[in-house]
Amino acid sequence: MEKKNIGFELSIYNSENELSQIERELLQKAEATRKNAYAPYSNFQVGAALLLENGEVVLGNNQENASYPSGLCAERVAVFQAGACFPDKKVMMIAISAASKKYTVDTPAGPCGNCRQSIAEYEQKQKTPITIIMRGEKGKIYRCNSISELLPLAFNNSFLGDS
Ligand code: THU
């Protein structure tokens, strides 16, 4: 029997002043687009800003639906938009901002499992890591170097037997 510890490095910042200018600006764009979220049911608003290798920024925010499962998270709105409009451009970084109309979110909200899986698909496709930066409305900022670190033992196309 063998045991293996799987860990990852999380960088924790107290202020956006500790981020690089590119990171700070991307987080600010995620915060701005969060305000366009359509979240009348949960009142939880999320914004995502993706930086592509050509400098283009693609935005997304959560879009809810009266038929709850028909809604979509901010991260997938953004990453699918990037895949649809810029299929050949690598995603370098994703900034995620979360807020609630019911309380003050002071802890970074990590992407949900479905969003991790969706982002991981593009990371695997492009063969370079996607940095994730997260923040609530206030408080600390988390940064991790790759979506694969947030989704260990992920299912991917290698299991499908075609590659
Ligand atoms: N949500 C996101 O947009 N991203 C996540 O990673 C977690 C949750 C949205 C979905 C739903 O509209 C609301 O937050 C509450 O779950």
PDB file of N, CA and C in Angstrom, residues 16-29 31 133:
ATOM      1  N   GLU A  16      -4.865  44.144  -2.990  1.00  0.00           N
ATOM      2  CA  GLU A  16      -4.610  44.055  -4.430  1.00  0.00           C
ATOM      3  C   GLU A  16      -3.330  44.782  -4.819  1.00  0.00           C
ATOM      4  N   ASN A  17      -2.819  45.612  -3.926  1.00  0.00           N
ATOM      5  CA  ASN A  17      -1.547  46.299  -4.214  1.00  0.00           C
ATOM      6  C   ASN A  17      -0.382  45.320  -4.297  1.00  0.00           C
ATOM      7  N   GLU A  18      -0.577  44.126  -3.742  1.00  0.00           N
ATOM      8  CA  GLU A  18       0.489  43.122  -3.798  1.00  0.00           C
ATOM      9  C   GLU A  18       0.490  42.355  -5.120  1.00  0.00           C
ATOM     10  N   LEU A  19      -0.556  42.529  -5.911  1.00  0.00           N
ATOM     11  CA  LEU A  19      -0.637  41.823  -7.199  1.00  0.00           C
ATOM     12  C   LEU A  19       0.154  42.575  -8.258  1.00  0.00           C
ATOM     13  N   SER A  20       0.455  41.894  -9.355  1.00  0.00           N
ATOM     14  CA  SER A  20       1.046  42.595 -10.497  1.00  0.00           C
ATOM     15  C   SER A  20      -0.035  43.487 -11.112  1.00  0.00           C
ATOM     16  N   GLN A  21       0.380  44.417 -11.933  1.00  0.00           N
ATOM     17  CA  GLN A  21      -0.592  45.328 -12.544  1.00  0.00           C
ATOM     18  C   GLN A  21      -1.601  44.560 -13.402  1.00  0.00           C
ATOM     19  N   ILE A  22      -1.099  43.573 -14.140  1.00  0.00           N
ATOM     20  CA  ILE A  22      -1.986  42.764 -15.001  1.00  0.00           C
ATOM     21  C   ILE A  22      -3.027  42.032 -14.157  1.00  0.00           C
ATOM     22  N   GLU A  23      -2.585  41.455 -13.054  1.00  0.00           N
ATOM     23  CA  GLU A  23      -3.506  40.730 -12.172  1.00  0.00           C
ATOM     24  C   GLU A  23      -4.535  41.684 -11.560  1.00  0.00           C
ATOM     25  N   ARG A  24      -4.052  42.827 -11.110  1.00  0.00           N
ATOM     26  CA  ARG A  24      -4.938  43.801 -10.452  1.00  0.00           C
ATOM     27  C   ARG A  24      -6.012  44.277 -11.423  1.00  0.00           C
ATOM     28  N   GLU A  25      -5.588  44.580 -12.648  1.00  0.00           N
ATOM     29  CA  GLU A  25      -6.549  45.091 -13.633  1.00  0.00           C
ATOM     30  C   GLU A  25      -7.573  44.018 -14.011  1.00  0.00           C
ATOM     31  N   LEU A  26      -7.114  42.771 -14.079  1.00  0.00           N
ATOM     32  CA  LEU A  26      -8.044  41.686 -14.419  1.00  0.00           C
ATOM     33  C   LEU A  26      -9.070  41.491 -13.292  1.00  0.00           C
ATOM     34  N   LEU A  27      -8.592  41.570 -12.063  1.00  0.00           N
ATOM     35  CA  LEU A  27      -9.512  41.437 -10.922  1.00  0.00           C
ATOM     36  C   LEU A  27     -10.519  42.596 -10.914  1.00  0.00           C
ATOM     37  N   GLN A  28     -10.066  43.774 -11.239  1.00  0.00           N
ATOM     38  CA  GLN A  28     -10.980  44.926 -11.293  1.00  0.00           C
ATOM     39  C   GLN A  28     -12.037  44.727 -12.387  1.00  0.00           C
ATOM     40  N   LYS A  29     -11.630  44.096 -13.484  1.00  0.00           N
ATOM     41  CA  LYS A  29     -12.598  43.827 -14.562  1.00  0.00           C
ATOM     42  C   LYS A  29     -13.610  42.766 -14.113  1.00  0.00           C
ATOM     43  N   GLU A  31     -14.577  42.359 -11.062  1.00  0.00           N
ATOM     44  CA  GLU A  31     -15.459  43.070 -10.121  1.00  0.00           C
ATOM     45  C   GLU A  31     -16.493  43.899 -10.873  1.00  0.00           C
ATOM     46  N   ILE A 133      -7.247  33.656  -9.946  1.00  0.00           N
ATOM     47  CA  ILE A 133      -7.211  34.658  -8.878  1.00  0.00           C
ATOM     48  C   ILE A 133      -8.637  34.850  -8.377  1.00  0.00           C
TER      49      ILE A 133
END
